[in-house]
Amino acid sequence: MRNDGRKLVARYAKEHKEATRQRIIEQAGHRFKQDGIEGSGISTLMADAGLTNGAFYAHFASKDDLVANVVAAELRTQVAGYDTLRPGRLGLEDLVRAYLSPGHRDQPGTGCPSAALLDEIGRCEGATKQAYTEGARAILDEIAARLAPDDPKSARGKAIGLYTMLVGTLQLSRALSDQRSADEVLEQGIENALTFMR
């Protein structure tokens, strides 16, 4: 049977293009969370991915298109990470402690996109807000399911309260210049969140 080289080349080209696109999204996610959306130009984003500026438009229609894709990917990754937690409330307690840890606070580039980008996402165009809305709903659904496995809808309000408490606490801790005060905010935030969950 003859092997059609054209099909192999086309499949390789498509797979290579998708892998390159994913690399851009991953690198941009890290850069956005580290330096902000506005503080990250296309040339820097493409250099992070090991590509030239000219390659950008082969993958994205605009920077706004990239931002929407990054936000969606970041939140999907965050939700997927919840599968590694212990079941139920125990896993939620682990999440609270990890989320409000000095390591998470001090490494925004690898952390939660909400804590790093929420103010900028609020000023973005519709596609980015829609991507964020869908991702935030998935996070809230996960938290609610852990708070009340038999009736997650009943825990929706508490899930919203807990998630906003986590995000706001991390943002406040990051904003403080005094290390002792920043650590105190995290420690108190953990205590507050665990009390709120009861």
PDB file of C-alpha atoms in Angstrom:
ATOM      1  CA  MET A   1       0.000   0.000   0.000  1.00  0.00           C
ATOM      2  CA  ARG A   2       1.380   3.397  -0.999  1.00  0.00           C
ATOM      3  CA  ASN A   3       1.867   6.011   1.690  1.00  0.00           C
ATOM      4  CA  ASP A   4       0.543   9.399   0.631  1.00  0.00           C
ATOM      5  CA  GLY A   5       3.224  11.849   1.801  1.00  0.00           C
ATOM      6  CA  ARG A   6       0.898  14.799   1.287  1.00  0.00           C
ATOM      7  CA  LYS A   7      -1.507  13.574   3.998  1.00  0.00           C
ATOM      8  CA  LEU A   8       1.349  13.086   6.441  1.00  0.00           C
ATOM      9  CA  VAL A   9       2.721  16.556   5.736  1.00  0.00           C
ATOM     10  CA  ALA A  10      -0.731  18.153   6.099  1.00  0.00           C
ATOM     11  CA  ARG A  11      -1.386  16.333   9.384  1.00  0.00           C
ATOM     12  CA  TYR A  12       2.066  17.266  10.695  1.00  0.00           C
ATOM     13  CA  ALA A  13       1.552  20.897   9.679  1.00  0.00           C
ATOM     14  CA  LYS A  14      -1.838  21.012  11.452  1.00  0.00           C
ATOM     15  CA  GLU A  15      -0.477  19.313  14.608  1.00  0.00           C
ATOM     16  CA  HIS A  16       2.586  21.575  14.594  1.00  0.00           C
ATOM     17  CA  LYS A  17       0.433  24.680  14.218  1.00  0.00           C
ATOM     18  CA  GLU A  18      -1.808  23.608  17.115  1.00  0.00           C
ATOM     19  CA  ALA A  19       1.220  22.828  19.315  1.00  0.00           C
ATOM     20  CA  THR A  20       2.686  26.247  18.504  1.00  0.00           C
ATOM     21  CA  ARG A  21      -0.631  27.927  19.301  1.00  0.00           C
ATOM     22  CA  GLN A  22      -0.786  26.121  22.646  1.00  0.00           C
ATOM     23  CA  ARG A  23       2.782  27.163  23.439  1.00  0.00           C
ATOM     24  CA  ILE A  24       1.883  30.807  22.762  1.00  0.00           C
ATOM     25  CA  ILE A  25      -1.212  30.520  24.999  1.00  0.00           C
ATOM     26  CA  GLU A  26       0.753  28.918  27.848  1.00  0.00           C
ATOM     27  CA  GLN A  27       3.600  31.420  27.689  1.00  0.00           C
ATOM     28  CA  ALA A  28       1.191  34.347  27.390  1.00  0.00           C
ATOM     29  CA  GLY A  29      -0.739  33.091  30.426  1.00  0.00           C
ATOM     30  CA  HIS A  30       2.415  33.163  32.507  1.00  0.00           C
ATOM     31  CA  ARG A  31       3.437  36.598  31.193  1.00  0.00           C
ATOM     32  CA  PHE A  32      -0.030  38.141  31.624  1.00  0.00           C
ATOM     33  CA  LYS A  33      -0.234  36.957  35.224  1.00  0.00           C
ATOM     34  CA  GLN A  34       3.283  38.205  35.909  1.00  0.00           C
ATOM     35  CA  ASP A  35       3.237  41.577  34.112  1.00  0.00           C
ATOM     36  CA  GLY A  36      -0.438  42.190  33.361  1.00  0.00           C
ATOM     37  CA  ILE A  37      -2.271  42.149  30.043  1.00  0.00           C
ATOM     38  CA  GLU A  38      -1.507  45.776  29.242  1.00  0.00           C
ATOM     39  CA  GLY A  39       2.114  45.328  30.319  1.00  0.00           C
ATOM     40  CA  SER A  40       2.677  42.474  27.866  1.00  0.00           C
ATOM     41  CA  GLY A  41       3.265  43.421  24.252  1.00  0.00           C
ATOM     42  CA  ILE A  42       3.004  41.041  21.334  1.00  0.00           C
ATOM     43  CA  SER A  43       6.761  41.114  20.703  1.00  0.00           C
ATOM     44  CA  THR A  44       7.475  40.031  24.294  1.00  0.00           C
ATOM     45  CA  LEU A  45       4.788  37.344  24.185  1.00  0.00           C
ATOM     46  CA  MET A  46       6.130  35.916  20.952  1.00  0.00           C
ATOM     47  CA  ALA A  47       9.734  36.044  22.195  1.00  0.00           C
ATOM     48  CA  ASP A  48       8.607  34.088  25.282  1.00  0.00           C
ATOM     49  CA  ALA A  49       7.243  31.423  22.940  1.00  0.00           C
ATOM     50  CA  GLY A  50      10.453  31.442  20.878  1.00  0.00           C
ATOM     51  CA  LEU A  51       8.741  32.916  17.819  1.00  0.00           C
ATOM     52  CA  THR A  52       8.888  36.074  15.744  1.00  0.00           C
ATOM     53  CA  ASN A  53       6.210  38.780  15.774  1.00  0.00           C
ATOM     54  CA  GLY A  54       5.193  37.854  12.246  1.00  0.00           C
ATOM     55  CA  ALA A  55       4.007  34.424  13.396  1.00  0.00           C
ATOM     56  CA  PHE A  56       1.433  35.904  15.771  1.00  0.00           C
ATOM     57  CA  TYR A  57      -1.282  36.542  13.177  1.00  0.00           C
ATOM     58  CA  ALA A  58      -1.053  32.995  11.870  1.00  0.00           C
ATOM     59  CA  HIS A  59      -2.546  31.923  15.202  1.00  0.00           C
ATOM     60  CA  PHE A  60      -4.648  34.835  16.520  1.00  0.00           C
ATOM     61  CA  ALA A  61      -6.734  37.573  14.945  1.00  0.00           C
ATOM     62  CA  SER A  62      -5.658  40.146  17.542  1.00  0.00           C
ATOM     63  CA  LYS A  63      -4.239  40.520  21.025  1.00  0.00           C
ATOM     64  CA  ASP A  64      -7.834  40.518  22.310  1.00  0.00           C
ATOM     65  CA  ASP A  65      -8.318  37.113  20.654  1.00  0.00           C
ATOM     66  CA  LEU A  66      -5.188  35.827  22.410  1.00  0.00           C
ATOM     67  CA  VAL A  67      -6.331  37.246  25.765  1.00  0.00           C
ATOM     68  CA  ALA A  68      -9.714  35.491  25.494  1.00  0.00           C
ATOM     69  CA  ASN A  69      -8.005  32.199  24.643  1.00  0.00           C
ATOM     70  CA  VAL A  70      -5.525  32.584  27.502  1.00  0.00           C
ATOM     71  CA  VAL A  71      -8.242  33.360  30.048  1.00  0.00           C
ATOM     72  CA  ALA A  72     -10.254  30.315  28.938  1.00  0.00           C
ATOM     73  CA  ALA A  73      -7.201  28.029  29.042  1.00  0.00           C
ATOM     74  CA  GLU A  74      -6.023  29.318  32.430  1.00  0.00           C
ATOM     75  CA  LEU A  75      -9.406  28.746  34.062  1.00  0.00           C
ATOM     76  CA  ARG A  76      -9.788  25.291  32.468  1.00  0.00           C
ATOM     77  CA  THR A  77      -6.390  24.351  33.896  1.00  0.00           C
ATOM     78  CA  GLN A  78      -7.383  25.689  37.305  1.00  0.00           C
ATOM     79  CA  VAL A  79     -10.595  23.648  37.365  1.00  0.00           C
ATOM     80  CA  ALA A  80      -8.785  20.526  36.129  1.00  0.00           C
ATOM     81  CA  GLY A  81      -6.366  20.884  39.047  1.00  0.00           C
ATOM     82  CA  TYR A  82      -9.242  20.406  41.477  1.00  0.00           C
ATOM     83  CA  ASP A  83      -9.324  16.731  40.441  1.00  0.00           C
ATOM     84  CA  THR A  84      -6.059  16.239  42.343  1.00  0.00           C
ATOM     85  CA  LEU A  85      -7.617  17.404  45.634  1.00  0.00           C
ATOM     86  CA  ARG A  86      -9.035  15.100  48.256  1.00  0.00           C
ATOM     87  CA  PRO A  87     -12.793  14.613  47.948  1.00  0.00           C
ATOM     88  CA  GLY A  88     -15.359  16.997  49.427  1.00  0.00           C
ATOM     89  CA  ARG A  89     -14.654  19.585  52.098  1.00  0.00           C
ATOM     90  CA  LEU A  90     -11.235  18.131  52.928  1.00  0.00           C
ATOM     91  CA  GLY A  91     -10.103  18.942  49.418  1.00  0.00           C
ATOM     92  CA  LEU A  92     -11.647  22.387  49.696  1.00  0.00           C
ATOM     93  CA  GLU A  93      -9.669  22.995  52.913  1.00  0.00           C
ATOM     94  CA  ASP A  94      -6.514  21.931  51.056  1.00  0.00           C
ATOM     95  CA  LEU A  95      -7.410  24.358  48.276  1.00  0.00           C
ATOM     96  CA  VAL A  96      -7.854  27.229  50.747  1.00  0.00           C
ATOM     97  CA  ARG A  97      -4.473  26.548  52.360  1.00  0.00           C
ATOM     98  CA  ALA A  98      -2.670  26.229  49.012  1.00  0.00           C
ATOM     99  CA  TYR A  99      -4.404  29.250  47.500  1.00  0.00           C
ATOM    100  CA  LEU A 100      -3.574  31.478  50.480  1.00  0.00           C
ATOM    101  CA  SER A 101       0.021  30.294  50.767  1.00  0.00           C
ATOM    102  CA  PRO A 102       3.109  32.506  50.505  1.00  0.00           C
ATOM    103  CA  GLY A 103       4.256  30.387  47.558  1.00  0.00           C
ATOM    104  CA  HIS A 104       1.111  31.155  45.578  1.00  0.00           C
ATOM    105  CA  ARG A 105       1.256  34.814  46.555  1.00  0.00           C
ATOM    106  CA  ASP A 106       4.905  35.154  45.556  1.00  0.00           C
ATOM    107  CA  GLN A 107       4.575  33.375  42.182  1.00  0.00           C
ATOM    108  CA  PRO A 108       1.720  35.122  40.362  1.00  0.00           C
ATOM    109  CA  GLY A 109       2.940  33.923  36.963  1.00  0.00           C
ATOM    110  CA  THR A 110       2.086  30.326  37.844  1.00  0.00           C
ATOM    111  CA  GLY A 111      -0.962  31.041  39.984  1.00  0.00           C
ATOM    112  CA  CYS A 112      -4.617  31.905  39.765  1.00  0.00           C
ATOM    113  CA  PRO A 113      -5.590  34.155  36.848  1.00  0.00           C
ATOM    114  CA  SER A 114      -8.371  35.765  38.878  1.00  0.00           C
ATOM    115  CA  ALA A 115      -6.060  37.097  41.576  1.00  0.00           C
ATOM    116  CA  ALA A 116      -3.570  38.315  38.979  1.00  0.00           C
ATOM    117  CA  LEU A 117      -5.859  39.711  36.271  1.00  0.00           C
ATOM    118  CA  LEU A 118      -9.365  40.401  37.553  1.00  0.00           C
ATOM    119  CA  ASP A 119      -9.149  44.187  37.299  1.00  0.00           C
ATOM    120  CA  GLU A 120      -7.860  44.002  33.716  1.00  0.00           C
ATOM    121  CA  ILE A 121     -10.372  41.339  32.673  1.00  0.00           C
ATOM    122  CA  GLY A 122     -13.107  43.704  33.811  1.00  0.00           C
ATOM    123  CA  ARG A 123     -11.907  46.208  31.205  1.00  0.00           C
ATOM    124  CA  CYS A 124     -11.578  43.687  28.373  1.00  0.00           C
ATOM    125  CA  GLU A 125     -13.853  43.109  25.414  1.00  0.00           C
ATOM    126  CA  GLY A 126     -16.788  40.719  25.277  1.00  0.00           C
ATOM    127  CA  ALA A 127     -14.969  37.518  24.276  1.00  0.00           C
ATOM    128  CA  THR A 128     -12.596  37.750  27.219  1.00  0.00           C
ATOM    129  CA  LYS A 129     -15.395  38.508  29.669  1.00  0.00           C
ATOM    130  CA  GLN A 130     -17.385  35.584  28.255  1.00  0.00           C
ATOM    131  CA  ALA A 131     -14.394  33.242  28.633  1.00  0.00           C
ATOM    132  CA  TYR A 132     -13.920  34.444  32.190  1.00  0.00           C
ATOM    133  CA  THR A 133     -17.618  34.056  33.004  1.00  0.00           C
ATOM    134  CA  GLU A 134     -17.654  30.451  31.793  1.00  0.00           C
ATOM    135  CA  GLY A 135     -14.464  29.613  33.684  1.00  0.00           C
ATOM    136  CA  ALA A 136     -15.624  31.314  36.878  1.00  0.00           C
ATOM    137  CA  ARG A 137     -18.917  29.399  36.722  1.00  0.00           C
ATOM    138  CA  ALA A 138     -16.991  26.124  36.525  1.00  0.00           C
ATOM    139  CA  ILE A 139     -14.899  27.099  39.562  1.00  0.00           C
ATOM    140  CA  LEU A 140     -17.983  28.104  41.539  1.00  0.00           C
ATOM    141  CA  ASP A 141     -19.741  24.872  40.546  1.00  0.00           C
ATOM    142  CA  GLU A 142     -16.760  22.869  41.806  1.00  0.00           C
ATOM    143  CA  ILE A 143     -16.661  24.737  45.116  1.00  0.00           C
ATOM    144  CA  ALA A 144     -20.433  24.414  45.584  1.00  0.00           C
ATOM    145  CA  ALA A 145     -20.289  20.672  44.860  1.00  0.00           C
ATOM    146  CA  ARG A 146     -17.633  20.274  47.538  1.00  0.00           C
ATOM    147  CA  LEU A 147     -19.575  22.353  50.047  1.00  0.00           C
ATOM    148  CA  ALA A 148     -22.863  20.486  49.517  1.00  0.00           C
ATOM    149  CA  PRO A 149     -22.386  17.317  47.419  1.00  0.00           C
ATOM    150  CA  ASP A 150     -26.059  16.349  47.724  1.00  0.00           C
ATOM    151  CA  ASP A 151     -27.388  19.773  46.728  1.00  0.00           C
ATOM    152  CA  PRO A 152     -24.722  22.009  45.120  1.00  0.00           C
ATOM    153  CA  LYS A 153     -27.311  24.657  44.154  1.00  0.00           C
ATOM    154  CA  SER A 154     -27.986  25.288  47.830  1.00  0.00           C
ATOM    155  CA  ALA A 155     -24.316  26.188  48.328  1.00  0.00           C
ATOM    156  CA  ARG A 156     -24.018  28.545  45.348  1.00  0.00           C
ATOM    157  CA  GLY A 157     -24.066  31.729  47.446  1.00  0.00           C
ATOM    158  CA  LYS A 158     -21.528  30.325  49.891  1.00  0.00           C
ATOM    159  CA  ALA A 159     -19.292  29.267  46.969  1.00  0.00           C
ATOM    160  CA  ILE A 160     -19.372  32.809  45.585  1.00  0.00           C
ATOM    161  CA  GLY A 161     -18.526  34.206  49.017  1.00  0.00           C
ATOM    162  CA  LEU A 162     -15.652  31.780  49.544  1.00  0.00           C
ATOM    163  CA  TYR A 163     -14.116  32.320  46.115  1.00  0.00           C
ATOM    164  CA  THR A 164     -14.279  36.104  46.352  1.00  0.00           C
ATOM    165  CA  MET A 165     -12.775  35.885  49.832  1.00  0.00           C
ATOM    166  CA  LEU A 166      -9.832  33.848  48.509  1.00  0.00           C
ATOM    167  CA  VAL A 167      -9.188  36.084  45.506  1.00  0.00           C
ATOM    168  CA  GLY A 168      -9.467  39.321  47.487  1.00  0.00           C
ATOM    169  CA  THR A 169      -7.261  38.045  50.305  1.00  0.00           C
ATOM    170  CA  LEU A 170      -4.537  36.997  47.876  1.00  0.00           C
ATOM    171  CA  GLN A 171      -4.713  40.329  46.051  1.00  0.00           C
ATOM    172  CA  LEU A 172      -4.438  42.274  49.320  1.00  0.00           C
ATOM    173  CA  SER A 173      -1.485  40.201  50.497  1.00  0.00           C
ATOM    174  CA  ARG A 174       0.306  40.782  47.172  1.00  0.00           C
ATOM    175  CA  ALA A 175      -0.259  44.524  47.418  1.00  0.00           C
ATOM    176  CA  LEU A 176       1.382  44.961  50.821  1.00  0.00           C
ATOM    177  CA  SER A 177       5.053  45.963  50.989  1.00  0.00           C
ATOM    178  CA  ASP A 178       5.531  44.745  54.561  1.00  0.00           C
ATOM    179  CA  GLN A 179       6.189  40.982  54.551  1.00  0.00           C
ATOM    180  CA  ARG A 180       4.877  40.476  58.070  1.00  0.00           C
ATOM    181  CA  SER A 181       1.590  42.197  57.274  1.00  0.00           C
ATOM    182  CA  ALA A 182       1.288  40.319  53.987  1.00  0.00           C
ATOM    183  CA  ASP A 183       1.757  36.994  55.791  1.00  0.00           C
ATOM    184  CA  GLU A 184      -0.739  38.014  58.463  1.00  0.00           C
ATOM    185  CA  VAL A 185      -3.345  38.689  55.767  1.00  0.00           C
ATOM    186  CA  LEU A 186      -2.850  35.172  54.387  1.00  0.00           C
ATOM    187  CA  GLU A 187      -2.985  33.521  57.801  1.00  0.00           C
ATOM    188  CA  GLN A 188      -6.126  35.405  58.783  1.00  0.00           C
ATOM    189  CA  GLY A 189      -7.592  34.721  55.363  1.00  0.00           C
ATOM    190  CA  ILE A 190      -7.186  30.965  55.878  1.00  0.00           C
ATOM    191  CA  GLU A 191      -8.847  31.179  59.286  1.00  0.00           C
ATOM    192  CA  ASN A 192     -11.686  33.305  57.898  1.00  0.00           C
ATOM    193  CA  ALA A 193     -12.243  31.010  54.919  1.00  0.00           C
ATOM    194  CA  LEU A 194     -12.302  27.851  57.017  1.00  0.00           C
ATOM    195  CA  THR A 195     -14.731  29.480  59.471  1.00  0.00           C
ATOM    196  CA  PHE A 196     -16.908  30.642  56.548  1.00  0.00           C
ATOM    197  CA  MET A 197     -17.032  27.090  55.165  1.00  0.00           C
ATOM    198  CA  ARG A 198     -18.489  25.611  58.359  1.00  0.00           C
TER     199      ARG A 198
END
